[in-house]
PDB file of C-alpha atoms in Angstrom:
ATOM      1  CA  MET O 129       0.158  -0.140   0.023  1.00 63.00           C
ATOM      2  CA  LYS O 130       2.910   2.325   0.560  1.00 67.00           C
ATOM      3  CA  LYS O 131       5.003   1.629  -2.171  1.00 70.00           C
ATOM      4  CA  THR O 132       1.329   2.280  -3.918  1.00 76.00           C
ATOM      5  CA  LEU O 133       0.928   5.612  -2.389  1.00 71.00           C
ATOM      6  CA  THR O 134       4.825   6.543  -2.955  1.00 77.00           C
ATOM      7  CA  THR O 135       4.679   5.574  -6.451  1.00 77.00           C
ATOM      8  CA  LEU O 136       1.434   7.692  -7.141  1.00 71.00           C
ATOM      9  CA  PHE O 137       3.274  10.644  -5.304  1.00 74.00           C
ATOM     10  CA  LEU O 138       5.767  10.356  -7.750  1.00 71.00           C
ATOM     11  CA  VAL O 139       3.530  10.253 -10.502  1.00 70.00           C
ATOM     12  CA  ALA O 140       1.709  13.552  -9.484  1.00 71.00           C
ATOM     13  CA  ILE O 141       5.074  15.279  -9.090  1.00 76.00           C
ATOM     14  CA  LEU O 142       6.248  14.442 -12.289  1.00 71.00           C
ATOM     15  CA  ILE O 143       2.877  15.235 -13.951  1.00 77.00           C
ATOM     16  CA  LEU O 144       3.008  18.690 -12.126  1.00 70.00           C
ATOM     17  CA  SER O 145       6.509  19.450 -12.875  1.00 72.00           C
ATOM     18  CA  GLY O 146       6.135  18.734 -16.480  1.00 75.00           C
ATOM     19  CA  CYS O 147       3.081  21.114 -16.569  1.00 76.00           C
ATOM     20  CA  ALA O 148       4.919  23.718 -15.175  1.00 76.00           C
ATOM     21  CA  ASN O 149       7.895  23.010 -17.907  1.00 84.00           C
ATOM     22  CA  GLN O 150       5.366  23.453 -20.531  1.00 86.00           C
ATOM     23  CA  GLU O 151       4.090  26.930 -18.958  1.00 85.00           C
ATOM     24  CA  GLU O 152       7.625  28.106 -18.433  1.00 89.00           C
ATOM     25  CA  LYS O 153       8.195  27.173 -22.635  1.00 85.00           C
ATOM     26  CA  ALA O 154       5.397  28.309 -23.582  1.00 90.00           C
ATOM     27  CA  TYR O 155       6.059  31.849 -21.687  1.00 91.00           C
ATOM     28  CA  ASP O 156       9.286  32.002 -23.162  1.00 93.00           C
ATOM     29  CA  GLN O 157       8.148  31.638 -26.696  1.00 91.00           C
ATOM     30  CA  ALA O 158       5.576  34.665 -26.428  1.00 93.00           C
ATOM     31  CA  MET O 159       8.280  36.616 -24.614  1.00 94.00           C
ATOM     32  CA  LYS O 160      10.555  36.047 -27.625  1.00 92.00           C
ATOM     33  CA  LYS O 161       7.877  36.830 -29.999  1.00 93.00           C
ATOM     34  CA  GLY O 162       6.732  39.800 -28.577  1.00 94.00           C
ATOM     35  CA  GLN O 163      10.538  41.192 -28.388  1.00 93.00           C
ATOM     36  CA  ALA O 164      11.164  40.348 -32.214  1.00 95.00           C
ATOM     37  CA  ALA O 165       7.744  42.109 -33.068  1.00 95.00           C
ATOM     38  CA  LEU O 166       8.794  45.217 -31.521  1.00 94.00           C
ATOM     39  CA  VAL O 167      12.128  44.974 -33.529  1.00 95.00           C
ATOM     40  CA  SER O 168       9.953  44.818 -36.672  1.00 94.00           C
ATOM     41  CA  LYS O 169       7.899  47.563 -35.254  1.00 92.00           C
ATOM     42  CA  ASN O 170       4.380  45.240 -35.192  1.00 93.00           C
ATOM     43  CA  TYR O 171       3.463  46.980 -31.879  1.00 94.00           C
ATOM     44  CA  ASP O 172       0.148  45.457 -31.659  1.00 94.00           C
ATOM     45  CA  ALA O 173       1.419  41.820 -32.408  1.00 95.00           C
ATOM     46  CA  ALA O 174       3.957  42.481 -29.684  1.00 95.00           C
ATOM     47  CA  ALA O 175       1.005  43.501 -27.229  1.00 94.00           C
ATOM     48  CA  LYS O 176      -0.828  40.023 -28.161  1.00 93.00           C
ATOM     49  CA  TYR O 177       2.700  37.999 -27.496  1.00 94.00           C
ATOM     50  CA  PHE O 178       3.416  40.194 -23.638  1.00 93.00           C
ATOM     51  CA  LYS O 179      -0.589  39.253 -22.681  1.00 92.00           C
ATOM     52  CA  GLU O 180       0.121  35.773 -23.760  1.00 94.00           C
ATOM     53  CA  ALA O 181       3.312  35.649 -21.769  1.00 93.00           C
ATOM     54  CA  LEU O 182       1.453  37.145 -18.578  1.00 91.00           C
ATOM     55  CA  SER O 183      -1.419  34.350 -19.134  1.00 93.00           C
ATOM     56  CA  HIS O 184       1.477  31.676 -18.489  1.00 90.00           C
ATOM     57  CA  LYS O 185       3.387  33.286 -15.894  1.00 87.00           C
ATOM     58  CA  LYS O 186       0.583  35.629 -14.146  1.00 85.00           C
ATOM     59  CA  ASN O 187       2.138  38.773 -12.086  1.00 85.00           C
ATOM     60  CA  ASP O 188       5.488  38.294 -14.023  1.00 91.00           C
ATOM     61  CA  LYS O 189       7.115  41.547 -13.823  1.00 89.00           C
ATOM     62  CA  LYS O 190       8.915  41.696 -17.016  1.00 90.00           C
ATOM     63  CA  ALA O 191       6.088  40.766 -18.808  1.00 92.00           C
ATOM     64  CA  THR O 192       4.089  43.061 -16.860  1.00 91.00           C
ATOM     65  CA  ILE O 193       5.967  45.844 -17.768  1.00 93.00           C
ATOM     66  CA  LEU O 194       6.963  45.619 -21.512  1.00 93.00           C
ATOM     67  CA  SER O 195       2.834  45.263 -21.825  1.00 93.00           C
ATOM     68  CA  ALA O 196       2.255  48.221 -20.376  1.00 92.00           C
ATOM     69  CA  GLN O 197       5.004  50.000 -22.057  1.00 90.00           C
ATOM     70  CA  THR O 198       3.487  48.527 -25.146  1.00 94.00           C
ATOM     71  CA  TYR O 199       0.034  48.997 -24.510  1.00 93.00           C
ATOM     72  CA  ASN O 200       1.144  52.797 -23.285  1.00 91.00           C
ATOM     73  CA  PHE O 201       2.857  53.320 -26.944  1.00 94.00           C
ATOM     74  CA  ASN O 202      -0.084  51.513 -28.891  1.00 94.00           C
ATOM     75  CA  VAL O 203      -2.499  54.379 -27.298  1.00 93.00           C
ATOM     76  CA  ALA O 204      -0.200  56.588 -28.064  1.00 93.00           C
ATOM     77  CA  ARG O 205       0.054  55.864 -32.178  1.00 93.00           C
ATOM     78  CA  ARG O 206      -4.065  56.091 -31.861  1.00 92.00           C
ATOM     79  CA  LEU O 207      -3.928  59.285 -30.314  1.00 91.00           C
ATOM     80  CA  MET O 208      -1.617  61.184 -32.572  1.00 90.00           C
ATOM     81  CA  ASP O 209      -4.510  63.751 -33.799  1.00 91.00           C
ATOM     82  CA  ASP O 210      -4.691  64.875 -29.882  1.00 90.00           C
ATOM     83  CA  PRO O 211      -0.851  65.499 -29.442  1.00 89.00           C
ATOM     84  CA  ASP O 212      -0.921  66.461 -25.799  1.00 89.00           C
ATOM     85  CA  GLN O 213      -2.221  62.808 -24.629  1.00 88.00           C
ATOM     86  CA  ALA O 214      -0.082  61.419 -27.198  1.00 90.00           C
ATOM     87  CA  ILE O 215       2.456  62.916 -25.800  1.00 92.00           C
ATOM     88  CA  LYS O 216       1.648  62.544 -22.108  1.00 88.00           C
ATOM     89  CA  ALA O 217       1.390  58.520 -23.452  1.00 89.00           C
ATOM     90  CA  LEU O 218       4.741  58.637 -24.778  1.00 91.00           C
ATOM     91  CA  ASN O 219       6.412  59.981 -21.680  1.00 91.00           C
ATOM     92  CA  GLY O 220       4.977  57.287 -19.917  1.00 87.00           C
ATOM     93  CA  VAL O 221       6.400  54.916 -22.505  1.00 91.00           C
ATOM     94  CA  ILE O 222       9.900  56.794 -22.274  1.00 92.00           C
ATOM     95  CA  LEU O 223      10.373  56.764 -18.423  1.00 87.00           C
ATOM     96  CA  GLN O 224       9.274  53.082 -17.885  1.00 83.00           C
ATOM     97  CA  LYS O 225      12.034  51.812 -15.527  1.00 81.00           C
ATOM     98  CA  SER O 226      13.389  48.568 -16.781  1.00 84.00           C
ATOM     99  CA  GLY O 227      11.221  48.462 -19.951  1.00 88.00           C
ATOM    100  CA  SER O 228      12.157  47.825 -23.614  1.00 92.00           C
ATOM    101  CA  GLY O 229      14.994  50.118 -24.939  1.00 92.00           C
ATOM    102  CA  ILE O 230      13.739  49.594 -28.749  1.00 93.00           C
ATOM    103  CA  LEU O 231      10.333  51.031 -27.556  1.00 92.00           C
ATOM    104  CA  ARG O 232      11.739  53.712 -25.440  1.00 92.00           C
ATOM    105  CA  LYS O 233      13.772  54.668 -29.012  1.00 92.00           C
ATOM    106  CA  ASP O 234      10.624  54.336 -31.005  1.00 94.00           C
ATOM    107  CA  ALA O 235       8.549  56.688 -28.396  1.00 93.00           C
ATOM    108  CA  ARG O 236      11.329  59.626 -28.626  1.00 93.00           C
ATOM    109  CA  GLU O 237      10.772  59.374 -32.643  1.00 93.00           C
ATOM    110  CA  LEU O 238       7.238  59.465 -32.091  1.00 94.00           C
ATOM    111  CA  ARG O 239       7.009  62.110 -29.334  1.00 93.00           C
ATOM    112  CA  ASP O 240       8.949  64.474 -31.784  1.00 93.00           C
ATOM    113  CA  GLN O 241       6.053  64.069 -34.471  1.00 92.00           C
ATOM    114  CA  ALA O 242       3.321  64.856 -31.996  1.00 92.00           C
ATOM    115  CA  MET O 243       5.312  67.664 -30.682  1.00 91.00           C
ATOM    116  CA  THR O 244       5.646  68.909 -34.394  1.00 91.00           C
ATOM    117  CA  LEU O 245       1.684  68.713 -35.071  1.00 91.00           C
ATOM    118  CA  LYS O 246       1.287  70.390 -32.068  1.00 89.00           C
ATOM    119  CA  GLN O 247       3.435  72.873 -33.074  1.00 88.00           C
ATOM    120  CA  LYS O 248       1.673  72.973 -36.389  1.00 87.00           C
ATOM    121  CA  LYS O 249      -1.468  73.062 -34.694  1.00 83.00           C
ATOM    122  CA  THR O 250      -0.273  76.172 -32.368  1.00 83.00           C
ATOM    123  CA  GLU O 251       0.856  78.035 -35.621  1.00 83.00           C
ATOM    124  CA  GLY O 252      -2.407  77.513 -37.524  1.00 80.00           C
ATOM    125  CA  ALA O 253      -4.378  78.944 -34.289  1.00 76.00           C
ATOM    126  CA  SER O 254      -2.172  81.685 -34.351  1.00 71.00           C
ATOM    127  CA  ILE O 255      -2.350  82.768 -37.804  1.00 74.00           C
ATOM    128  CA  GLY O 256      -6.129  82.425 -37.957  1.00 67.00           C
ATOM    129  CA  THR O 257      -6.086  85.080 -35.126  1.00 66.00           C
ATOM    130  CA  SER O 258      -3.881  87.136 -36.745  1.00 64.00           C
ATOM    131  CA  VAL O 259      -5.905  87.361 -39.646  1.00 61.00           C
ATOM    132  CA  SER O 260      -8.998  88.155 -37.799  1.00 62.00           C
ATOM    133  CA  ASN O 261      -7.290  90.994 -35.658  1.00 64.00           C
ATOM    134  CA  SER O 262      -5.679  92.265 -39.060  1.00 62.00           C
ATOM    135  CA  GLU O 263      -9.092  92.384 -40.839  1.00 66.00           C
ATOM    136  CA  ALA O 264     -10.566  94.050 -37.806  1.00 60.00           C
ATOM    137  CA  ALA O 265      -7.636  96.437 -38.007  1.00 59.00           C
ATOM    138  CA  SER O 266      -8.494  97.201 -41.776  1.00 62.00           C
ATOM    139  CA  SER O 267     -12.087  98.729 -40.884  1.00 60.00           C
ATOM    140  CA  SER O 268     -10.632 101.024 -38.214  1.00 57.00           C
ATOM    141  CA  SER O 269     -11.047 105.038 -38.874  1.00 54.00           C
ATOM    142  CA  SER O 270      -7.701 106.208 -40.237  1.00 52.00           C
ATOM    143  CA  SER O 271      -6.785 108.235 -37.141  1.00 52.00           C
ATOM    144  CA  ALA O 272      -7.297 105.102 -34.857  1.00 50.00           C
ATOM    145  CA  SER O 273      -5.068 103.108 -37.192  1.00 52.00           C
ATOM    146  CA  SER O 274      -2.332 106.084 -37.282  1.00 52.00           C
ATOM    147  CA  SER O 275      -2.849 105.875 -32.787  1.00 51.00           C
ATOM    148  CA  GLY O 276      -2.551 102.404 -33.009  1.00 51.00           C
ATOM    149  CA  SER O 277       0.754 102.490 -35.184  1.00 51.00           C
ATOM    150  CA  SER O 278       2.281 105.019 -33.094  1.00 50.00           C
ATOM    151  CA  ASP O 279       1.744 102.812 -30.101  1.00 55.00           C
ATOM    152  CA  GLY O 280       2.556  99.578 -31.893  1.00 51.00           C
ATOM    153  CA  SER O 281       5.811 101.279 -32.510  1.00 51.00           C
ATOM    154  CA  SER O 282       6.446 102.076 -28.839  1.00 49.00           C
ATOM    155  CA  ALA O 283       5.749  98.863 -28.213  1.00 47.00           C
ATOM    156  CA  ALA O 284       7.756  97.155 -30.592  1.00 48.00           C
ATOM    157  CA  SER O 285      10.792  99.482 -29.553  1.00 50.00           C
ATOM    158  CA  SER O 286      10.131  98.266 -26.051  1.00 50.00           C
ATOM    159  CA  SER O 287       9.777  94.932 -26.885  1.00 50.00           C
ATOM    160  CA  SER O 288      13.002  94.981 -28.834  1.00 49.00           C
ATOM    161  CA  SER O 289      14.675  96.911 -25.953  1.00 47.00           C
ATOM    162  CA  GLN O 290      13.485  93.593 -23.569  1.00 49.00           C
ATOM    163  CA  SER O 291      14.803  91.128 -25.702  1.00 49.00           C
ATOM    164  CA  SER O 292      18.265  92.641 -26.111  1.00 47.00           C
ATOM    165  CA  SER O 293      18.433  92.779 -22.309  1.00 45.00           C
ATOM    166  CA  THR O 294      17.145  89.303 -21.970  1.00 46.00           C
ATOM    167  CA  ALA O 295      19.875  88.356 -24.428  1.00 45.00           C
ATOM    168  CA  SER O 296      22.326  90.099 -22.453  1.00 44.00           C
ATOM    169  CA  SER O 297      21.274  88.283 -19.485  1.00 44.00           C
ATOM    170  CA  SER O 298      21.058  84.837 -21.401  1.00 43.00           C
ATOM    171  CA  ALA O 299      24.391  85.163 -22.637  1.00 52.00           C
ATOM    172  CA  THR O 300      25.950  84.803 -18.881  1.00 75.00           C
ATOM    173  CA  VAL O 301      24.639  81.205 -18.599  1.00 85.00           C
ATOM    174  CA  THR O 302      26.290  78.826 -20.101  1.00 93.00           C
ATOM    175  CA  GLN O 303      24.917  75.409 -20.910  1.00 92.00           C
ATOM    176  CA  GLN O 304      27.562  73.825 -18.509  1.00 92.00           C
ATOM    177  CA  GLN O 305      26.341  75.714 -15.722  1.00 93.00           C
ATOM    178  CA  ALA O 306      22.200  75.058 -16.692  1.00 94.00           C
ATOM    179  CA  GLU O 307      23.275  71.617 -16.479  1.00 95.00           C
ATOM    180  CA  GLU O 308      25.081  71.550 -13.438  1.00 94.00           C
ATOM    181  CA  ALA O 309      22.226  73.115 -11.727  1.00 95.00           C
ATOM    182  CA  VAL O 310      19.543  70.901 -13.203  1.00 95.00           C
ATOM    183  CA  ILE O 311      21.519  67.706 -11.977  1.00 94.00           C
ATOM    184  CA  LYS O 312      21.902  69.057  -8.453  1.00 92.00           C
ATOM    185  CA  ALA O 313      18.211  70.025  -8.601  1.00 94.00           C
ATOM    186  CA  ALA O 314      17.242  66.854  -9.348  1.00 92.00           C
ATOM    187  CA  GLY O 315      19.438  64.845  -6.719  1.00 89.00           C
ATOM    188  CA  TYR O 316      22.208  63.395  -8.442  1.00 91.00           C
ATOM    189  CA  THR O 317      25.613  63.633  -9.333  1.00 91.00           C
ATOM    190  CA  PRO O 318      27.225  64.474 -12.575  1.00 90.00           C
ATOM    191  CA  ASP O 319      28.477  60.679 -12.671  1.00 87.00           C
ATOM    192  CA  GLU O 320      25.345  59.171 -11.817  1.00 87.00           C
ATOM    193  CA  VAL O 321      23.577  60.746 -14.854  1.00 87.00           C
ATOM    194  CA  TYR O 322      23.803  61.110 -18.525  1.00 86.00           C
ATOM    195  CA  ILE O 323      22.192  64.212 -19.819  1.00 89.00           C
ATOM    196  CA  ASP O 324      20.742  65.179 -23.439  1.00 87.00           C
ATOM    197  CA  THR O 325      20.323  69.490 -23.833  1.00 89.00           C
ATOM    198  CA  THR O 326      18.574  71.463 -26.678  1.00 89.00           C
ATOM    199  CA  ASP O 327      18.842  74.748 -26.413  1.00 90.00           C
ATOM    200  CA  ASP O 328      15.250  76.223 -27.295  1.00 89.00           C
ATOM    201  CA  GLY O 329      16.076  79.911 -26.990  1.00 89.00           C
ATOM    202  CA  ALA O 330      14.865  81.248 -23.705  1.00 91.00           C
ATOM    203  CA  TYR O 331      15.611  77.928 -21.712  1.00 93.00           C
ATOM    204  CA  TYR O 332      17.151  74.759 -22.219  1.00 94.00           C
ATOM    205  CA  SER O 333      15.547  71.682 -22.461  1.00 92.00           C
ATOM    206  CA  MET O 334      17.101  68.498 -20.702  1.00 91.00           C
ATOM    207  CA  GLU O 335      16.593  64.714 -20.506  1.00 89.00           C
ATOM    208  CA  LEU O 336      18.165  63.130 -17.693  1.00 88.00           C
ATOM    209  CA  ARG O 337      18.850  59.675 -17.686  1.00 84.00           C
ATOM    210  CA  GLU O 338      20.378  56.968 -14.964  1.00 83.00           C
ATOM    211  CA  ASN O 339      24.358  56.034 -15.655  1.00 81.00           C
ATOM    212  CA  HIS O 340      24.395  52.702 -14.465  1.00 71.00           C
ATOM    213  CA  GLN O 341      28.134  51.800 -15.484  1.00 69.00           C
ATOM    214  CA  ASN O 342      29.455  51.999 -11.718  1.00 65.00           C
ATOM    215  CA  ASP O 343      26.192  50.354 -10.040  1.00 59.00           C
ATOM    216  CA  SER O 344      27.243  46.965  -9.444  1.00 52.00           C
ATOM    217  CA  ALA O 345      23.788  46.635  -8.337  1.00 52.00           C
ATOM    218  CA  ALA O 346      21.583  47.651 -11.431  1.00 52.00           C
ATOM    219  CA  ASP O 347      22.014  46.816 -15.624  1.00 57.00           C
ATOM    220  CA  PRO O 348      24.854  48.536 -17.072  1.00 56.00           C
ATOM    221  CA  ASP O 349      22.909  48.169 -20.306  1.00 57.00           C
ATOM    222  CA  THR O 350      20.191  50.212 -19.031  1.00 60.00           C
ATOM    223  CA  ALA O 351      19.625  53.997 -18.711  1.00 65.00           C
ATOM    224  CA  PRO O 352      16.368  54.738 -17.367  1.00 72.00           C
ATOM    225  CA  SER O 353      14.868  58.188 -17.853  1.00 75.00           C
ATOM    226  CA  ALA O 354      15.282  60.237 -14.764  1.00 83.00           C
ATOM    227  CA  GLY O 355      13.053  62.975 -16.109  1.00 87.00           C
ATOM    228  CA  PHE O 356      12.314  66.123 -18.569  1.00 90.00           C
ATOM    229  CA  PHE O 357      13.427  69.467 -17.204  1.00 94.00           C
ATOM    230  CA  ARG O 358      13.879  72.891 -18.415  1.00 94.00           C
ATOM    231  CA  TYR O 359      16.133  75.824 -17.080  1.00 95.00           C
ATOM    232  CA  TYR O 360      15.026  79.401 -17.766  1.00 95.00           C
ATOM    233  CA  LYS O 361      18.152  81.326 -18.932  1.00 93.00           C
ATOM    234  CA  ASP O 362      16.817  84.842 -17.501  1.00 92.00           C
ATOM    235  CA  THR O 363      15.661  83.551 -14.245  1.00 93.00           C
ATOM    236  CA  GLY O 364      17.367  80.595 -13.369  1.00 93.00           C
ATOM    237  CA  LYS O 365      14.174  78.939 -12.678  1.00 95.00           C
ATOM    238  CA  ILE O 366      14.306  74.956 -13.109  1.00 96.00           C
ATOM    239  CA  THR O 367      11.042  73.307 -14.303  1.00 95.00           C
ATOM    240  CA  GLN O 368      10.274  69.140 -14.280  1.00 93.00           C
ATOM    241  CA  LEU O 369       7.749  67.796 -16.517  1.00 89.00           C
ATOM    242  CA  ASP O 370       4.973  66.096 -14.970  1.00 85.00           C
ATOM    243  CA  LEU O 371       3.382  63.315 -16.032  1.00 70.00           C
ATOM    244  CA  ILE O 372      -0.071  63.350 -14.743  1.00 71.00           C
ATOM    245  CA  SER O 373      -0.938  66.691 -15.992  1.00 78.00           C
ATOM    246  CA  ASN O 374       1.436  66.849 -18.825  1.00 77.00           C
ATOM    247  CA  THR O 375       2.918  70.425 -17.699  1.00 89.00           C
ATOM    248  CA  TYR O 376       6.247  71.432 -16.415  1.00 91.00           C
ATOM    249  CA  LYS O 377       6.330  72.494 -12.749  1.00 92.00           C
ATOM    250  CA  GLU O 378       8.920  74.281 -10.752  1.00 95.00           C
ATOM    251  CA  VAL O 379      11.657  72.621  -8.734  1.00 93.00           C
ATOM    252  CA  LYS O 380      12.410  73.685  -5.360  1.00 82.00           C
ATOM    253  CA  ASN O 381      16.253  73.841  -5.003  1.00 68.00           C
TER     254      ASN O 381
END
């Protein structure tokens, strides 16, 4: 009797072990297919495979992260008619820790497209407003027009003076000084981050990414984003992008 029970117990263990191995193989296969789909830019298929991987290994951290990151990317692709919302979703993809580097790269490219669309929409609205104002101005009396021109010249002169003053002030802040200030405000030291800076005129736009080369506890081949910042040249104010509101908020030093 004991031998029979022992035999049945061993058989049960073998069956369970076999099932576990099958689930592990199915998980690995789904993850590989998902990664391959990202390389070929078949994002919908990638989302499907990562979801399938989770069905074989529930609550798996890697599959959960890749599934969420791919989902946000697909949401952004479908929201390109609404650039603000698309940018918000793409920032989530870029800032996803331990996510896919391929998706982060593709998300940056798509975010650039969304920003271009946003700028075009803004410029289009500005042109429409300008045309309306021009038509209204042309219907005014000549005396009012003359007065307006005089005031406009004065305002333009004042604006030019202010711009010159700002430019002069801006020249005193170097890009390196701005980067050092942002790194410090973000709570890092220069050797802990990489920094990608763009001069946008009135401010420097910066993206900080963690440097894991000297961190034995982290993957040296990853560089998770530590945030997006702006350094305003005339005031020294530093702001950071808040992903929830998709707006830049001041960082208190």
